[in-house]
Amino acid sequence: MFDMDPVLMSRLLTTMTLLFHIIFATLGVGVPLFISIAEFIGIRKKDPHYLMMARRWARGFVITVAIGVVTGTAIGLQLSLLWPNFMQVAGNVISLPLFMEVFAFFFEAIFLGIYLYTWDRFKNQMIHWAFSLPVVIGGGMSAVFITTVNAFMNTPEGFTTGQDGFVTINPIQAMLNPATPTKVFHVLASSYVTVAAILATIAAFSLLKKKSSEYHKKALKLTMMATFIFAILTAIAGDMSAKFLAKEQPEKLAAAEWHFQTEEGADLILFGWLNEQDMPVGAIRLPGLLSFLAHGDFSSEVTGLEEIPEDERPPLWIHYMFDLMVSIGMALVLIPLLYLILMKTKKWNEHHKWMLRLIVLGGPLAMLSIEFGWIYAEEGRQPWILRGL
Amino acid sequence: MTYEIIGITVLWLFLYGYVIVASIDFGAGFFSYYAKKTKKDHIINQLISRYLSPVWEVTNVFFVFFFVGIVGFFPDTAFYYGTALLVPGSIAIILLAIRGSFYAFESYGSKQSNVYMFLYGATGLLIPASLSTALTLSEGGFITETNGEITMNYLKLFTSPYSWSVVFLAIVSVLYISATFLTFYASRANDTEALKLVRKYALFWGTPTIIAALTTFIALGQHNQRHYDRMLDLWWVFGLSMGFFMISLGLIYIGKYYGLAFISVMLQFFFAFFGYGASHLPYILDPYITIYENATHQSTGIALIIVFIAGLFLLVPSLILLMKLFLFNADYVKGKK
């Protein structure tokens, strides 16, 4: 154990901190939006249930923020402490978005403090509600800025290199690299869907335990509808990401899909395993679908792993990460859809035991999906840290 | 002014901001533990938590801001300090984590555990002690580079009188800044009981602060002659700092104008901090990193400064709003809201 090499140790440590941090980062981005929505509905409808919802979520949120702040601080320090060489090189380029991220976070922190401690201080409740907006925006913007860093690591742009490192740098162009738009969209949408699903889990869990309560039913309805909307948006964003990968990072898509030969009308392979000849066995094959996923056309050509030099291929196990992420994403569309159908149909009861149990599963699954997606995004970039450098 | 100078000034300003707000926070942690031990916690703990609860998060961000900024402006700092500070840095992370969790669970209003109070008080002193090590290292002599390999001489660090005097200075400064702030805050809240107690703390910690400052100064003379001489060139800055110290201690002693007294403390540390910083230049790490040779590319540097100025337009009004709501709102301070 102790004679592991420091690079591996550093990677493990960073991975663990990140895996942990990402949970709280996701909550930090998403929860304020729902607090804000609940308070807004509560004020407009003069419904104390929604106001209580906002308060309770806000209280729980404080704890996650505290942990998020600490793990975030740790990540910041770790980047410098464990990867000094990387920071020395990349610091020239990615410092701008990191700097902006801290600003966004600063902004969020100030208004979160105000929001949490001024519940009954204003006659006009809307003033208090307005303080939630900077928190929502700040949280969203931190996610945007930090995602540009990750996007840059995938498709580095905006600089020229010479003998000893960078010669010219255009930090704005580096931030707005090709991977940025799809990644930002995907990250934001999936954060919101995950938080909606988790809040729904809490509501459904309470309903299962304490039978029926008006408060939890309202919470469930609100979060289920949000899950549905954001799950669809996430799926659209995911689709855009796949098309982007096909164009800019074919090896990442190919490894995720176990797509070895470049061919037209490529099949989509779901799960399964690889035999000795690296042929997928026991998988579900969906004819032509990979082509459609990659280029929006069932007969288009998709680049296979064979075209990528062997030492630049990402590890193949990310296939599972990718498939799990997508499956859970699909489930997150279907669960609320089922709930909404049950709700709209008069004869059926949307608070049936099994429906609620399904919803309870949704939250943890969504969080797992975030972790799978993140592992896929990071491992899919291997062996590079900065792709192509 | 070159962009390197602007960059380091901005960062130094943020570090100064962190020193002030974090000192209040760290010191308050220690005082509330001390008050609990001496059975006086009912007098001041209410006061302390009213101020700290809304602002502790902002405190942390000042720090993150500083180190993200310094790695941004001067990427080589990550390489040198990152390697050398692995151990003390990790300790600081753990301590910050303990402190963060205290705030998280304290805000839930569950029963206060003695262990947590102890950790809260202890981290208040240990974090400044471990963070101040970075300043000690910056004087050079502890970190050496041989063929691109960074090594840190721990034995030398732990046996150096300079290193210990810095730790001592950091701790007493934290307590002095915090006590003077709490004195001001208690007087605003018209809380005479608490005022009497924290004023006593402030008077007690005043003298050690100056003794520690002088000790550190002398120890620096033995450690880094160049820096010492440069500081003597800037003697008037430290003179101003001394002057403001006298004013603050005097005002607290006569028991009037506590607000002015705290501003004097802020100015005392402002001059000392900038005097120290200015004489430290051009080195960030003596003798390996200077602000000129190791700065980031000009385009990134300028972009950072532009973002910084734009960000200030956003942050300064927000901070003022925060202070208006919690610090200068008499009703809130008195606990009526």
PDB file of N, CA and C in Angstrom, chain A residues 25 41 48 69 76 80 88 121 125 130 145 170 172 177 180 195 200 223 234 271 292 299 307 336:
ATOM      1  N   ALA A  25     -21.181  20.068  -5.054  1.00  0.00           N
ATOM      2  CA  ALA A  25     -21.197  21.095  -6.085  1.00  0.00           C
ATOM      3  C   ALA A  25     -22.525  21.056  -6.830  1.00  0.00           C
ATOM      4  N   ILE A  41     -43.599  30.731  -5.535  1.00  0.00           N
ATOM      5  CA  ILE A  41     -44.965  30.189  -5.584  1.00  0.00           C
ATOM      6  C   ILE A  41     -45.685  30.496  -4.279  1.00  0.00           C
ATOM      7  N   PRO A  48     -48.632  28.943   2.759  1.00  0.00           N
ATOM      8  CA  PRO A  48     -47.529  28.753   3.716  1.00  0.00           C
ATOM      9  C   PRO A  48     -46.760  27.451   3.490  1.00  0.00           C
ATOM     10  N   VAL A  69     -18.083  24.160   0.446  1.00  0.00           N
ATOM     11  CA  VAL A  69     -17.042  25.176   0.555  1.00  0.00           C
ATOM     12  C   VAL A  69     -15.730  24.530   0.958  1.00  0.00           C
ATOM     13  N   GLY A  76      -9.084  23.286  -4.555  1.00  0.00           N
ATOM     14  CA  GLY A  76      -8.255  24.384  -5.018  1.00  0.00           C
ATOM     15  C   GLY A  76      -6.823  24.223  -4.552  1.00  0.00           C
ATOM     16  N   SER A  80      -2.941  22.768  -6.614  1.00  0.00           N
ATOM     17  CA  SER A  80      -1.604  23.346  -6.534  1.00  0.00           C
ATOM     18  C   SER A  80      -0.628  22.417  -5.829  1.00  0.00           C
ATOM     19  N   GLN A  88       1.467  24.887 -13.104  1.00  0.00           N
ATOM     20  CA  GLN A  88       2.489  25.804 -13.606  1.00  0.00           C
ATOM     21  C   GLN A  88       2.278  26.063 -15.095  1.00  0.00           C
ATOM     22  N   ARG A 121     -37.425  39.896   7.872  1.00  0.00           N
ATOM     23  CA  ARG A 121     -37.011  41.273   8.114  1.00  0.00           C
ATOM     24  C   ARG A 121     -37.689  42.286   7.219  1.00  0.00           C
ATOM     25  N   GLN A 125     -42.420  40.643   1.123  1.00  0.00           N
ATOM     26  CA  GLN A 125     -41.720  39.358   1.034  1.00  0.00           C
ATOM     27  C   GLN A 125     -40.916  39.226  -0.253  1.00  0.00           C
ATOM     28  N   ALA A 130     -36.113  38.260  -3.707  1.00  0.00           N
ATOM     29  CA  ALA A 130     -35.145  38.788  -4.671  1.00  0.00           C
ATOM     30  C   ALA A 130     -33.711  38.430  -4.273  1.00  0.00           C
ATOM     31  N   PHE A 145     -18.303  28.602 -15.263  1.00  0.00           N
ATOM     32  CA  PHE A 145     -16.873  28.905 -15.366  1.00  0.00           C
ATOM     33  C   PHE A 145     -16.022  27.661 -15.159  1.00  0.00           C
ATOM     34  N   ASN A 170      -4.595  33.587 -25.617  1.00  0.00           N
ATOM     35  CA  ASN A 170      -5.811  34.374 -25.673  1.00  0.00           C
ATOM     36  C   ASN A 170      -6.809  33.711 -24.712  1.00  0.00           C
ATOM     37  N   ILE A 172      -9.599  34.425 -23.435  1.00  0.00           N
ATOM     38  CA  ILE A 172     -11.039  34.417 -23.739  1.00  0.00           C
ATOM     39  C   ILE A 172     -11.347  33.278 -24.704  1.00  0.00           C
ATOM     40  N   ASN A 177     -13.772  27.600 -25.867  1.00  0.00           N
ATOM     41  CA  ASN A 177     -13.303  26.558 -26.773  1.00  0.00           C
ATOM     42  C   ASN A 177     -14.492  25.737 -27.264  1.00  0.00           C
ATOM     43  N   THR A 180     -17.039  24.008 -24.926  1.00  0.00           N
ATOM     44  CA  THR A 180     -17.737  24.754 -23.882  1.00  0.00           C
ATOM     45  C   THR A 180     -19.263  24.749 -23.984  1.00  0.00           C
ATOM     46  N   VAL A 195     -30.918  17.594  -8.646  1.00  0.00           N
ATOM     47  CA  VAL A 195     -31.439  18.181  -7.416  1.00  0.00           C
ATOM     48  C   VAL A 195     -32.947  17.999  -7.341  1.00  0.00           C
ATOM     49  N   ALA A 200     -37.379  15.306  -4.734  1.00  0.00           N
ATOM     50  CA  ALA A 200     -38.536  14.437  -4.906  1.00  0.00           C
ATOM     51  C   ALA A 200     -38.379  13.191  -4.055  1.00  0.00           C
ATOM     52  N   THR A 223     -41.497  19.050  -7.490  1.00  0.00           N
ATOM     53  CA  THR A 223     -40.197  18.498  -7.876  1.00  0.00           C
ATOM     54  C   THR A 223     -40.325  17.497  -9.023  1.00  0.00           C
ATOM     55  N   THR A 234     -31.786  17.731 -20.256  1.00  0.00           N
ATOM     56  CA  THR A 234     -30.508  17.032 -20.119  1.00  0.00           C
ATOM     57  C   THR A 234     -30.305  16.063 -21.277  1.00  0.00           C
ATOM     58  N   PHE A 271     -24.309  -2.114 -23.009  1.00  0.00           N
ATOM     59  CA  PHE A 271     -23.762  -3.040 -22.016  1.00  0.00           C
ATOM     60  C   PHE A 271     -22.979  -4.172 -22.669  1.00  0.00           C
ATOM     61  N   PHE A 292     -26.837   7.645 -35.935  1.00  0.00           N
ATOM     62  CA  PHE A 292     -27.847   8.672 -35.717  1.00  0.00           C
ATOM     63  C   PHE A 292     -27.439   9.561 -34.546  1.00  0.00           C
ATOM     64  N   SER A 299     -27.273   6.480 -41.550  1.00  0.00           N
ATOM     65  CA  SER A 299     -26.303   5.793 -42.404  1.00  0.00           C
ATOM     66  C   SER A 299     -24.955   6.509 -42.454  1.00  0.00           C
ATOM     67  N   GLU A 307      -8.737   3.868 -35.791  1.00  0.00           N
ATOM     68  CA  GLU A 307      -8.030   5.004 -36.377  1.00  0.00           C
ATOM     69  C   GLU A 307      -7.202   5.780 -35.356  1.00  0.00           C
ATOM     70  N   PRO A 336     -40.970  10.519 -13.813  1.00  0.00           N
ATOM     71  CA  PRO A 336     -41.940  11.617 -13.673  1.00  0.00           C
ATOM     72  C   PRO A 336     -43.059  11.549 -14.711  1.00  0.00           C
TER      73      PRO A 336
END
